[in-house]
Amino acid sequence: MTYIGIILVFTLINNVVFSQLLGTCEFVCEPGNALRKLRLGISISAVASITAAVIWVVFHGLLRPLSAEILLLPSVILVAVAVTAVFTRFTHLLSPGLDVALGDSFALMFANCVVVAVALSGIRSDYTILQSLVAGGAAGLGFMLASFLLSSVKERLDVGDVPETFQGAPIMFISAGLMALAFMAFDRALLVNLVG
Amino acid sequence: MGSKNAMVISASPHIYNDQSTASLVWSVIGCLVPAGVWGAYVYGFGSLFVLAVAIGASVMAELAMGLAFRRFTLADGTAVLTGLLIGYGMPPAVPWYIPASAAVFAIVVVKWTFGGLGSNWMNPALAGRVFASLSWGDAMTSWVIPKTLTGVEGVSGATPLGFIKSALTDASGVGSPMEILKVNGYIQSGADSGVTGWLNANLLNPLGIQLPGGYFDLFAGNVPGCIGEISAILLLLGAVYLIARDVIAWEIPAAYIGSFIVLVWAFGGMRFGSGLGEGDALFALFSGGLILTAFFMATDPVTSPLGRRGLWIFGIGCGLLTFLIRYYGSFPEGAAFAVLIMNIFVPIIDKATKPTRLSQTSRGIRDRNAASPDPASVKPAVGIHAAGTGGAR
């Protein structure tokens, strides 16, 4: 698959939020401004890319020669946690305010969902190491797109008439679900016919 | 609730005139009726039942939610309109529970969880239709051939767009859309050959044009399809009336259909083995639900942008997405999806095209840009004007 194809798959077709329902904890529970979403998206891109590449090395260099493919999932989680820890330490040194700005869920969600999912699907789709890197970056882009769309809808809902029962997380889940419904139009056939 | 006329609920922009939401909505419903009557005539009595179920379920859901939230908006007609549009988007022989579920989904989930009329950001009727076609794919793609084509009721067959999509998918069909239909044994009516022959002999041949058969059937609605979307001519008549009365914004259908036709003409031919600028725009325009969607669904004031520039951006986005999905995606018809996707972008479009104070001219109330309120500070979609004594919500 071409790199453009991978980028389209992970931003539109297999969007982490709309088609895999990952990372929803972030925008549903945490309010935040555009800058914070941007930082988070870039961070996820970076961590997902690095994790996917490291996992590729671990899988093809270690697990497969040892016929220990069954250990893929635990190693993905270990690598994701390690990469996240190194990354947060690194960003803390570079810009001390950043991890405070990103909040508590920062480290937690990395190891939880988006990163693990991208690393796993990279292995399952037999990507090369470069393709895994691109996929990780594109997953972060897809997350950014979803959180951007949802926060713009949220701004409108905040001044709207949402009943008390549905305010906050419920209406964001419903909005995300409706967006997922519309995003069903972007499927693999569209991608294959467009970019081959 | 105070006295009967304590307040008037109206869609934005909040320009005062004597038209209430109810009168606008009922006039839209009125303009839609002829297309539905035609659908009921060519597909038989069963399609009336589908329409009745859709409207009935929609009204019941609206009533139930109005009871739950103590806000009664049944009289404004939007529930009837949503139900009618859902029914219009159904195949004629669909089982009753599909329009019913689609209507309940539209009213309860898409409209009322956001607070009812004016607060939803996605078009309920289109969301209900897409919900149904994703949930019951087979039933939502079993079509009936009009009795005006076969002479008997209830013969099933594929829609023109369905034929095109399957020809593209298994790569069997190379040739123009009309040639693909002909190869597949698609029927044309006697009226079509009569009208096409007359047009060719008296009007087009002197100009050096030869119109192939089949287009009049598409234009008149003598094709398999959804109940209310087939008759382009009847829908266009209604739309012209609504635009003349300023009920729907002409910018959206103009931008939507204009950009779609240009794209189809320029690039549409390439999917069928011909070159640039050889796409069959006429076929694309009158097949599927493009006319119904562009004039009656995309123009929903609640889920379309406020400013005039925003309307153009919205329409062009719809045209581009419809083209991409129809010609490259796996769904035969992309209009519903295209509008739903552009609904997501409406808040962003409104923000990006927010007018500055300087652009506020005295061009009058028809100037949507000047009149549109700042989306960030004003309730964006619906205004409740206190006309008379102030009523509590």
Coordinates of C-alpha atoms in Angstrom, one line a residue:
Chain A
M1 CA 0.0 0.0 0.0
T2 CA 1.3 3.5 -0.8
Y3 CA 2.1 6.0 1.8
I4 CA -0.8 8.2 0.7
G5 CA -3.0 5.2 1.1
I6 CA -1.8 4.6 4.6
I7 CA -2.3 8.2 5.6
L8 CA -5.9 8.2 4.2
V9 CA -6.6 4.8 5.9
F10 CA -5.6 6.1 9.3
T11 CA -7.0 9.6 9.1
L12 CA -10.4 8.9 7.3
I13 CA -11.1 5.2 6.8
N14 CA -9.9 3.6 10.0
N15 CA -10.0 6.8 11.9
V16 CA -9.0 5.8 15.5
V17 CA -11.9 7.7 16.9
F18 CA -14.7 7.2 14.4
S19 CA -14.2 3.7 13.2
Q20 CA -12.3 2.1 16.1
L21 CA -13.7 4.2 19.0
L22 CA -10.3 4.7 20.6
G23 CA -9.2 7.7 22.5
T24 CA -12.8 8.8 23.2
C25 CA -11.9 9.2 26.9
E26 CA -9.8 12.2 26.0
F27 CA -12.3 14.5 24.2
V28 CA -15.3 13.3 26.1
C29 CA -14.0 13.8 29.6
E30 CA -11.4 16.5 29.1
P31 CA -12.4 20.0 28.0
G32 CA -9.7 21.8 26.2
N33 CA -8.8 24.5 23.8
A34 CA -7.5 24.1 20.3
L35 CA -3.9 24.4 21.3
R36 CA -4.1 21.6 23.7
K37 CA -5.8 19.4 21.1
L38 CA -3.0 20.2 18.7
R39 CA -0.3 19.4 21.2
L40 CA -2.0 16.2 22.1
G41 CA -2.4 15.2 18.5
I42 CA 1.2 15.8 17.7
S43 CA 2.3 13.9 20.8
I44 CA 0.2 11.0 19.9
S45 CA 1.6 11.1 16.3
A46 CA 5.1 11.0 17.7
V47 CA 4.6 8.3 20.3
A48 CA 2.6 6.1 17.9
S49 CA 5.2 6.4 15.2
I50 CA 8.1 5.6 17.5
T51 CA 6.2 2.7 19.2
A52 CA 5.1 1.2 15.8
A53 CA 8.7 1.4 14.6
V54 CA 10.1 -0.2 17.8
I55 CA 7.5 -2.9 17.7
W56 CA 8.3 -3.6 14.1
V57 CA 12.0 -4.2 15.1
V58 CA 11.0 -6.3 18.2
F59 CA 8.5 -8.4 16.2
H60 CA 10.7 -9.0 13.1
G61 CA 14.0 -9.1 14.9
L62 CA 13.1 -11.0 18.1
L63 CA 9.6 -12.6 18.3
R64 CA 9.4 -14.1 14.8
P65 CA 12.9 -15.7 14.8
L66 CA 12.0 -17.2 18.2
S67 CA 8.5 -18.2 17.0
A68 CA 7.1 -16.2 19.9
E69 CA 4.5 -14.3 18.0
I70 CA 2.1 -14.9 20.7
L71 CA 3.9 -12.5 22.9
L72 CA 3.1 -9.6 20.5
L73 CA 0.4 -8.1 22.6
P74 CA 2.4 -7.9 25.9
S75 CA 5.4 -6.6 24.1
V76 CA 3.3 -3.9 22.4
I77 CA 2.0 -2.8 25.8
L78 CA 5.5 -2.8 27.3
V79 CA 7.0 -0.9 24.5
A80 CA 4.1 1.6 24.4
V81 CA 4.5 2.3 28.2
A82 CA 8.3 2.6 27.8
V83 CA 8.1 5.0 24.8
T84 CA 5.5 7.1 26.5
A85 CA 7.6 7.4 29.7
V86 CA 10.7 8.4 27.7
F87 CA 8.6 10.8 25.6
T88 CA 7.1 12.5 28.6
R89 CA 10.5 12.8 30.3
F90 CA 11.9 14.3 27.1
T91 CA 9.1 16.8 26.6
H92 CA 9.3 17.7 30.3
L93 CA 13.0 18.6 29.8
L94 CA 12.2 20.5 26.6
S95 CA 9.2 22.4 27.8
P96 CA 8.4 22.0 31.4
G97 CA 4.9 23.4 31.2
L98 CA 3.7 21.0 28.5
D99 CA 2.9 17.9 30.4
V100 CA 1.0 20.0 33.0
A101 CA -0.9 21.6 30.1
L102 CA -1.8 18.2 28.7
G103 CA -3.2 16.9 32.0
D104 CA -3.3 13.7 33.9
S105 CA -4.7 11.5 31.3
F106 CA -1.7 12.2 29.1
A107 CA 0.5 9.3 30.0
L108 CA -2.3 7.0 30.7
M109 CA -4.1 7.1 27.4
F110 CA -1.0 6.6 25.3
A111 CA -0.4 3.2 26.8
N112 CA -4.1 2.5 26.6
C113 CA -5.5 2.7 23.2
V114 CA -4.4 4.6 20.2
V115 CA -0.8 3.8 20.3
V116 CA -1.3 0.1 21.0
A117 CA -3.9 -0.2 18.2
V118 CA -1.7 1.4 15.6
A119 CA 1.3 -0.7 16.5
L120 CA -0.8 -3.9 16.4
S121 CA -2.4 -3.1 13.1
G122 CA 1.0 -2.2 11.6
I123 CA 2.2 -5.7 12.4
R124 CA -1.1 -7.4 11.2
S125 CA -1.0 -5.6 7.9
D126 CA 2.6 -6.6 7.3
Y127 CA 3.8 -3.0 7.0
T128 CA 7.5 -2.2 6.5
I129 CA 9.2 -0.2 9.3
L130 CA 8.7 3.0 7.3
Q131 CA 5.1 2.3 6.7
S132 CA 4.6 1.7 10.4
L133 CA 6.2 5.1 11.1
V134 CA 3.8 6.8 8.6
A135 CA 0.8 4.9 10.0
G136 CA 1.6 6.1 13.6
G137 CA 1.8 9.7 12.4
A138 CA -1.4 9.4 10.4
A139 CA -3.2 7.9 13.4
G140 CA -2.3 11.0 15.4
L141 CA -3.5 13.1 12.5
G142 CA -6.8 11.2 12.5
F143 CA -7.2 11.7 16.2
M144 CA -6.5 15.4 15.7
L145 CA -9.1 15.6 13.0
A146 CA -11.7 13.9 15.1
S147 CA -11.0 16.0 18.2
F148 CA -11.1 19.2 16.1
L149 CA -14.5 18.3 14.5
L150 CA -15.9 17.3 17.9
S151 CA -14.7 20.4 19.7
S152 CA -16.2 22.6 17.0
V153 CA -19.5 20.9 17.4
K154 CA -19.1 21.1 21.2
E155 CA -18.7 24.9 20.9
R156 CA -22.0 25.0 19.2
L157 CA -23.7 22.7 21.7
D158 CA -22.4 24.7 24.6
V159 CA -24.5 27.6 23.6
G160 CA -27.4 25.4 22.6
D161 CA -30.4 23.8 24.2
V162 CA -29.0 20.3 25.1
P163 CA -31.2 18.9 27.8
E164 CA -29.6 18.5 31.3
T165 CA -29.8 14.8 31.0
F166 CA -27.5 14.7 28.0
Q167 CA -25.1 17.5 28.8
G168 CA -21.4 16.8 28.9
A169 CA -20.1 13.3 28.1
P170 CA -23.4 11.8 26.8
I171 CA -24.0 14.3 24.1
M172 CA -20.3 14.1 23.0
F173 CA -20.7 10.3 22.7
I174 CA -23.8 10.8 20.6
S175 CA -22.1 13.4 18.4
A176 CA -19.1 11.1 17.9
G177 CA -21.5 8.3 17.0
L178 CA -23.3 10.5 14.4
M179 CA -20.0 11.5 13.0
A180 CA -18.9 7.9 12.8
L181 CA -22.2 7.3 10.9
A182 CA -21.3 9.9 8.3
F183 CA -17.7 8.7 8.1
M184 CA -18.9 5.3 7.0
A185 CA -18.9 6.8 3.5
F186 CA -15.1 6.7 3.6
D187 CA -14.4 3.0 3.0
R188 CA -11.7 0.9 1.5
A189 CA -13.4 0.8 -1.9
L190 CA -13.2 4.6 -2.1
L191 CA -9.5 4.5 -1.2
V192 CA -8.7 1.8 -3.7
N193 CA -10.5 3.4 -6.5
L194 CA -9.0 6.8 -5.8
V195 CA -5.4 6.2 -5.1
G196 CA -5.0 2.5 -6.0
Chain B
M1 CA -46.4 27.3 28.4
G2 CA -48.3 30.6 28.3
S3 CA -50.9 31.7 25.9
K4 CA -51.1 30.1 22.5
N5 CA -49.1 32.7 20.7
A6 CA -46.6 33.5 23.4
M7 CA -43.6 32.8 21.3
V8 CA -42.6 32.0 17.8
I9 CA -39.9 29.6 17.2
S10 CA -38.0 30.4 14.0
A11 CA -34.8 29.2 12.3
S12 CA -31.9 31.5 12.0
P13 CA -30.9 34.0 10.6
H14 CA -33.1 35.9 13.0
I15 CA -34.5 38.3 10.5
Y16 CA -38.0 39.4 11.3
N17 CA -40.7 38.8 8.7
D18 CA -44.1 37.5 8.9
Q19 CA -43.2 33.9 8.1
S20 CA -43.2 31.6 11.0
T21 CA -41.3 28.3 11.1
A22 CA -44.6 26.5 10.9
S23 CA -45.7 28.3 7.7
L24 CA -42.3 27.7 6.1
V25 CA -42.3 24.0 7.0
W26 CA -45.8 23.4 5.9
S27 CA -45.1 25.1 2.5
V28 CA -42.0 22.8 2.1
I29 CA -44.3 19.8 2.8
G30 CA -46.8 21.1 0.3
C31 CA -44.1 21.4 -2.4
L32 CA -43.0 17.8 -1.7
V33 CA -46.4 16.3 -2.0
P34 CA -46.6 16.0 -5.9
A35 CA -43.4 13.9 -6.0
G36 CA -44.8 11.6 -3.4
V37 CA -48.1 11.2 -5.3
W38 CA -46.1 10.3 -8.4
G39 CA -44.1 7.7 -6.4
A40 CA -47.3 6.2 -5.0
Y41 CA -48.8 6.1 -8.5
V42 CA -45.9 4.3 -10.2
Y43 CA -45.0 2.0 -7.3
G44 CA -48.4 1.2 -6.1
F45 CA -50.3 1.4 -2.9
G46 CA -47.6 -0.1 -0.7
S47 CA -45.4 3.0 -1.0
L48 CA -48.2 5.1 0.6
F49 CA -48.1 2.7 3.5
V50 CA -44.3 3.3 3.8
L51 CA -44.8 7.0 3.8
A52 CA -47.6 6.8 6.4
V53 CA -45.5 4.6 8.7
A54 CA -42.6 7.0 8.5
I55 CA -44.7 10.1 9.2
G56 CA -46.6 8.3 11.9
A57 CA -43.5 7.0 13.7
S58 CA -41.9 10.4 13.4
V59 CA -44.9 12.2 14.9
M60 CA -45.3 9.7 17.7
A61 CA -41.6 10.0 18.6
E62 CA -41.9 13.8 18.5
L63 CA -44.9 13.7 20.8
A64 CA -43.2 11.3 23.2
M65 CA -40.1 13.5 23.4
G66 CA -42.2 16.6 23.7
L67 CA -43.9 15.0 26.7
A68 CA -40.6 14.0 28.2
F69 CA -39.0 17.4 27.8
R70 CA -42.1 19.5 28.2
R71 CA -41.6 21.3 25.0
F72 CA -44.3 20.8 22.4
T73 CA -43.3 21.5 18.8
L74 CA -45.5 19.2 17.0
A75 CA -47.5 22.0 15.4
D76 CA -44.5 23.5 13.6
G77 CA -44.6 20.5 11.2
T78 CA -40.9 19.6 11.4
A79 CA -41.7 16.1 12.6
V80 CA -44.1 15.5 9.7
L81 CA -41.4 16.9 7.3
T82 CA -38.7 14.6 8.8
G83 CA -41.0 11.6 8.5
L84 CA -42.0 12.5 5.0
L85 CA -38.4 12.9 3.9
I86 CA -37.5 9.6 5.5
G87 CA -40.4 8.0 3.7
Y88 CA -39.2 9.6 0.4
G89 CA -35.8 8.0 0.9
M90 CA -37.2 4.5 1.3
P91 CA -37.5 1.8 -1.4
P92 CA -41.2 1.2 -2.2
A93 CA -41.4 -2.3 -0.9
V94 CA -39.5 -1.9 2.3
P95 CA -40.8 -3.7 5.5
W96 CA -42.6 -1.4 7.8
Y97 CA -40.2 -1.5 10.7
I98 CA -37.4 0.1 8.7
P99 CA -39.0 3.5 8.0
A100 CA -40.4 3.3 11.6
S101 CA -36.9 2.8 13.1
A102 CA -35.3 5.3 10.9
A103 CA -37.9 7.9 11.9
V104 CA -37.5 7.2 15.6
F105 CA -33.7 7.3 15.3
A106 CA -34.0 10.6 13.5
I107 CA -36.4 12.3 16.0
V108 CA -35.1 10.8 19.2
V109 CA -31.3 10.5 18.7
V110 CA -30.5 13.0 16.1
K111 CA -32.9 15.8 17.1
W112 CA -34.1 15.5 20.7
T113 CA -31.0 14.5 22.5
F114 CA -29.6 17.8 21.4
G115 CA -32.7 19.7 22.6
G116 CA -35.2 19.5 19.8
L117 CA -35.8 21.7 16.8
G118 CA -33.0 24.0 16.0
S119 CA -30.4 22.5 18.4
N120 CA -29.4 19.5 16.3
W121 CA -26.3 19.8 14.2
M122 CA -27.0 16.9 11.8
N123 CA -30.0 16.6 9.5
P124 CA -32.4 14.2 11.2
A125 CA -34.0 12.9 8.0
L126 CA -30.7 12.1 6.2
A127 CA -29.2 10.6 9.3
G128 CA -32.3 8.4 9.7
R129 CA -32.0 7.3 6.1
V130 CA -28.3 6.5 6.3
F131 CA -28.9 4.7 9.6
A132 CA -31.5 2.5 7.8
S133 CA -29.3 1.8 4.8
L134 CA -26.4 0.8 7.0
S135 CA -28.5 -1.4 9.2
W136 CA -30.7 -3.1 6.6
G137 CA -28.5 -3.1 3.5
D138 CA -30.5 -5.7 1.6
A139 CA -33.9 -4.4 2.2
M140 CA -32.8 -0.8 1.5
T141 CA -31.5 -1.9 -1.9
S142 CA -34.5 -4.0 -3.2
W143 CA -36.2 -1.8 -5.7
V144 CA -39.4 -2.0 -7.6
I145 CA -39.8 -1.2 -11.3
P146 CA -42.5 1.4 -12.0
K147 CA -45.7 -0.2 -13.3
T148 CA -45.6 2.5 -16.0
L149 CA -42.5 0.6 -17.4
T150 CA -43.6 -3.0 -17.0
G151 CA -47.4 -2.8 -17.0
V152 CA -47.6 -4.8 -13.8
E153 CA -47.0 -3.8 -10.2
G154 CA -44.3 -5.1 -8.0
V155 CA -41.6 -6.4 -10.4
S156 CA -38.2 -5.9 -8.8
G157 CA -35.2 -4.5 -10.5
A158 CA -32.1 -2.4 -9.8
T159 CA -31.9 1.4 -10.0
P160 CA -29.9 3.1 -12.8
L161 CA -27.2 4.0 -10.2
G162 CA -27.2 0.5 -8.9
F163 CA -26.5 -0.9 -12.4
I164 CA -23.7 1.6 -12.9
K165 CA -22.1 0.7 -9.5
S166 CA -22.2 -3.0 -10.1
A167 CA -20.8 -2.6 -13.6
L168 CA -18.0 -0.5 -12.1
T169 CA -17.3 -2.9 -9.3
D170 CA -16.9 -6.0 -11.4
A171 CA -15.3 -4.0 -14.2
S172 CA -17.7 -5.5 -16.7
G173 CA -19.0 -2.2 -17.9
V174 CA -17.0 0.0 -20.1
G175 CA -19.0 2.6 -21.9
S176 CA -21.2 5.5 -20.9
P177 CA -23.8 5.1 -18.1
M178 CA -26.6 4.8 -20.7
E179 CA -24.7 2.1 -22.6
I180 CA -24.3 0.1 -19.4
L181 CA -28.0 0.3 -18.8
K182 CA -28.8 -0.8 -22.3
V183 CA -26.4 -3.8 -22.0
N184 CA -28.1 -4.8 -18.8
G185 CA -31.5 -4.9 -20.5
Y186 CA -32.9 -1.8 -18.7
I187 CA -36.4 -0.9 -20.0
Q188 CA -37.2 2.4 -21.5
S189 CA -40.8 3.6 -21.8
G190 CA -42.7 4.5 -24.9
A191 CA -43.1 8.0 -23.6
D192 CA -39.4 8.3 -23.4
S193 CA -38.8 7.4 -27.1
G194 CA -41.7 9.6 -28.1
V195 CA -40.5 12.7 -26.2
T196 CA -36.8 12.1 -27.1
G197 CA -37.7 11.6 -30.8
W198 CA -39.8 14.8 -30.8
L199 CA -37.0 16.8 -29.1
N200 CA -34.4 15.5 -31.5
A201 CA -36.5 16.1 -34.6
N202 CA -37.7 19.6 -33.7
L203 CA -35.2 21.1 -31.3
L204 CA -31.9 19.4 -31.0
N205 CA -31.0 18.0 -34.4
P206 CA -31.1 21.5 -36.0
L207 CA -28.6 22.5 -33.3
G208 CA -26.5 19.5 -34.2
I209 CA -27.2 17.5 -31.0
Q210 CA -28.6 14.0 -30.8
L211 CA -30.1 13.1 -27.4
P212 CA -30.0 9.3 -26.8
G213 CA -33.1 7.6 -25.3
G214 CA -33.6 7.2 -21.5
Y215 CA -33.0 10.7 -20.2
F216 CA -36.7 11.6 -20.3
D217 CA -37.5 8.6 -18.1
L218 CA -34.9 9.8 -15.6
F219 CA -36.2 13.3 -15.7
A220 CA -39.9 12.4 -15.3
G221 CA -39.2 9.7 -12.7
N222 CA -40.1 6.7 -14.7
V223 CA -37.3 4.6 -13.0
P224 CA -36.8 2.3 -10.1
G225 CA -35.7 4.2 -7.0
C226 CA -36.8 5.7 -3.7
I227 CA -40.4 6.6 -3.4
G228 CA -40.1 10.4 -3.4
E229 CA -36.8 11.0 -5.2
I230 CA -37.4 9.8 -8.7
S231 CA -39.4 12.6 -10.3
A232 CA -37.0 15.4 -10.9
I233 CA -39.5 17.5 -12.7
L234 CA -42.1 17.5 -9.8
L235 CA -39.3 18.1 -7.2
L236 CA -37.9 21.0 -9.3
L237 CA -41.3 22.6 -9.6
G238 CA -41.7 22.6 -5.9
A239 CA -38.2 23.8 -5.4
V240 CA -38.7 26.7 -7.8
Y241 CA -41.7 27.8 -5.8
L242 CA -39.8 27.6 -2.5
I243 CA -36.9 29.6 -3.9
A244 CA -39.2 32.2 -5.4
R245 CA -40.9 32.5 -2.0
D246 CA -37.4 32.7 -0.3
V247 CA -38.1 29.7 1.8
I248 CA -35.0 27.8 0.9
A249 CA -31.6 29.4 0.2
W250 CA -30.9 29.1 -3.5
E251 CA -27.1 29.3 -2.9
I252 CA -26.9 25.7 -1.6
P253 CA -28.5 23.9 -4.5
A254 CA -26.8 26.2 -6.9
A255 CA -23.3 25.5 -5.4
Y256 CA -24.1 21.8 -4.8
I257 CA -25.5 20.9 -8.2
G258 CA -23.2 23.3 -10.0
S259 CA -20.0 21.9 -8.5
F260 CA -21.3 18.3 -8.9
I261 CA -22.1 18.8 -12.6
V262 CA -18.7 20.4 -13.3
L263 CA -16.9 17.5 -11.6
V264 CA -19.0 14.9 -13.3
W265 CA -18.5 16.5 -16.7
A266 CA -14.8 17.0 -16.2
F267 CA -13.8 13.7 -14.4
G268 CA -16.8 11.5 -14.5
G269 CA -16.0 10.0 -17.9
M270 CA -12.7 8.7 -16.7
R271 CA -14.3 6.0 -14.6
F272 CA -16.1 4.7 -17.7
G273 CA -13.1 4.5 -20.0
S274 CA -13.5 7.9 -21.7
G275 CA -11.4 11.0 -21.3
L276 CA -11.5 14.3 -19.5
G277 CA -14.6 16.4 -20.1
E278 CA -16.7 13.4 -21.3
G279 CA -18.7 12.7 -18.2
D280 CA -22.5 12.2 -18.5
A281 CA -23.6 15.1 -16.4
L282 CA -27.3 14.8 -17.4
F283 CA -27.5 11.3 -16.3
A284 CA -25.8 12.1 -13.0
L285 CA -28.1 15.0 -12.3
F286 CA -31.4 13.2 -12.8
S287 CA -30.5 9.8 -11.3
G288 CA -30.6 9.0 -7.6
G289 CA -31.6 11.4 -5.0
L290 CA -29.5 14.4 -6.0
I291 CA -32.4 16.8 -6.7
L292 CA -34.4 15.8 -3.5
T293 CA -31.2 16.1 -1.4
A294 CA -29.9 19.3 -2.8
F295 CA -33.1 21.3 -2.7
F296 CA -34.9 19.8 0.3
M297 CA -32.4 18.3 2.7
A298 CA -29.1 20.3 2.3
T299 CA -31.1 23.5 2.6
D300 CA -32.3 22.7 6.1
P301 CA -31.7 26.0 7.8
V302 CA -30.8 24.4 11.1
T303 CA -27.9 22.3 9.7
S304 CA -26.6 24.6 7.0
P305 CA -24.2 27.6 7.5
L306 CA -25.5 31.1 8.3
G307 CA -23.5 33.3 6.0
R308 CA -23.8 33.6 2.3
R309 CA -20.2 32.6 1.7
G310 CA -20.7 29.7 4.1
L311 CA -23.6 28.5 2.0
W312 CA -21.4 28.4 -1.1
I313 CA -18.6 26.5 0.7
F314 CA -21.2 24.1 2.1
G315 CA -22.8 23.5 -1.3
I316 CA -19.4 23.0 -3.1
G317 CA -18.3 20.6 -0.3
C318 CA -21.5 18.5 -0.8
G319 CA -21.0 18.4 -4.6
L320 CA -17.4 17.3 -4.3
L321 CA -18.2 14.6 -1.7
T322 CA -21.3 13.3 -3.7
F323 CA -19.1 13.0 -6.8
L324 CA -16.3 11.1 -4.9
I325 CA -18.7 8.7 -3.2
R326 CA -20.8 8.0 -6.3
Y327 CA -18.0 7.5 -8.7
Y328 CA -15.3 6.0 -6.4
G329 CA -17.0 4.8 -3.2
S330 CA -18.8 1.5 -2.7
F331 CA -22.3 3.1 -2.3
P332 CA -24.3 3.8 -5.4
E333 CA -25.7 7.1 -4.1
G334 CA -23.5 9.5 -2.2
A335 CA -25.8 12.5 -1.7
A336 CA -27.0 11.6 1.8
F337 CA -23.5 10.9 3.1
A338 CA -22.1 14.0 1.5
V339 CA -24.6 16.3 3.2
L340 CA -24.1 14.5 6.6
I341 CA -20.3 14.9 6.3
M342 CA -20.7 18.6 5.4
N343 CA -23.1 19.0 8.4
I344 CA -20.1 18.1 10.6
F345 CA -18.2 21.0 9.1
V346 CA -21.0 23.6 9.5
P347 CA -19.7 25.0 12.8
I348 CA -16.2 25.3 11.4
I349 CA -17.6 27.0 8.2
D350 CA -19.6 29.4 10.3
K351 CA -16.5 30.3 12.4
A352 CA -14.3 30.8 9.3
T353 CA -16.8 32.9 7.5
K354 CA -17.9 35.0 10.4
P355 CA -18.4 38.5 9.1
T356 CA -16.4 41.3 10.6
R357 CA -18.0 44.5 11.7
L358 CA -16.6 46.3 8.7
S359 CA -18.4 44.1 6.2
Q360 CA -21.7 44.9 7.9
T361 CA -23.3 46.9 5.1
S362 CA -26.7 48.4 4.6
R363 CA -27.5 46.0 1.8
G364 CA -30.8 45.1 3.5
I365 CA -32.1 42.1 5.2
R366 CA -31.6 39.8 2.2
D367 CA -27.8 40.0 2.9
R368 CA -27.3 36.9 4.9
N369 CA -23.7 37.7 5.7
A370 CA -24.5 41.0 7.3
A371 CA -27.5 39.7 9.1
S372 CA -26.0 36.6 10.5
P373 CA -25.2 36.8 14.2
D374 CA -21.9 36.0 15.7
P375 CA -22.0 32.2 16.1
A376 CA -19.9 32.3 19.2
S377 CA -22.0 34.7 21.2
V378 CA -25.5 34.0 20.0
K379 CA -27.4 30.8 20.0
P380 CA -26.5 29.7 16.6
A381 CA -29.4 27.7 15.2
V382 CA -32.6 28.7 16.6
G383 CA -34.0 31.9 18.1
I384 CA -37.0 32.1 20.2
H385 CA -38.6 35.5 19.6
A386 CA -40.9 36.6 22.2
A387 CA -43.9 37.9 20.3
G388 CA -46.3 39.1 22.7
T389 CA -46.0 38.1 26.3
G390 CA -42.8 36.3 27.1
G391 CA -43.3 32.6 27.4
A392 CA -41.2 30.3 29.5
R393 CA -39.4 27.5 27.6

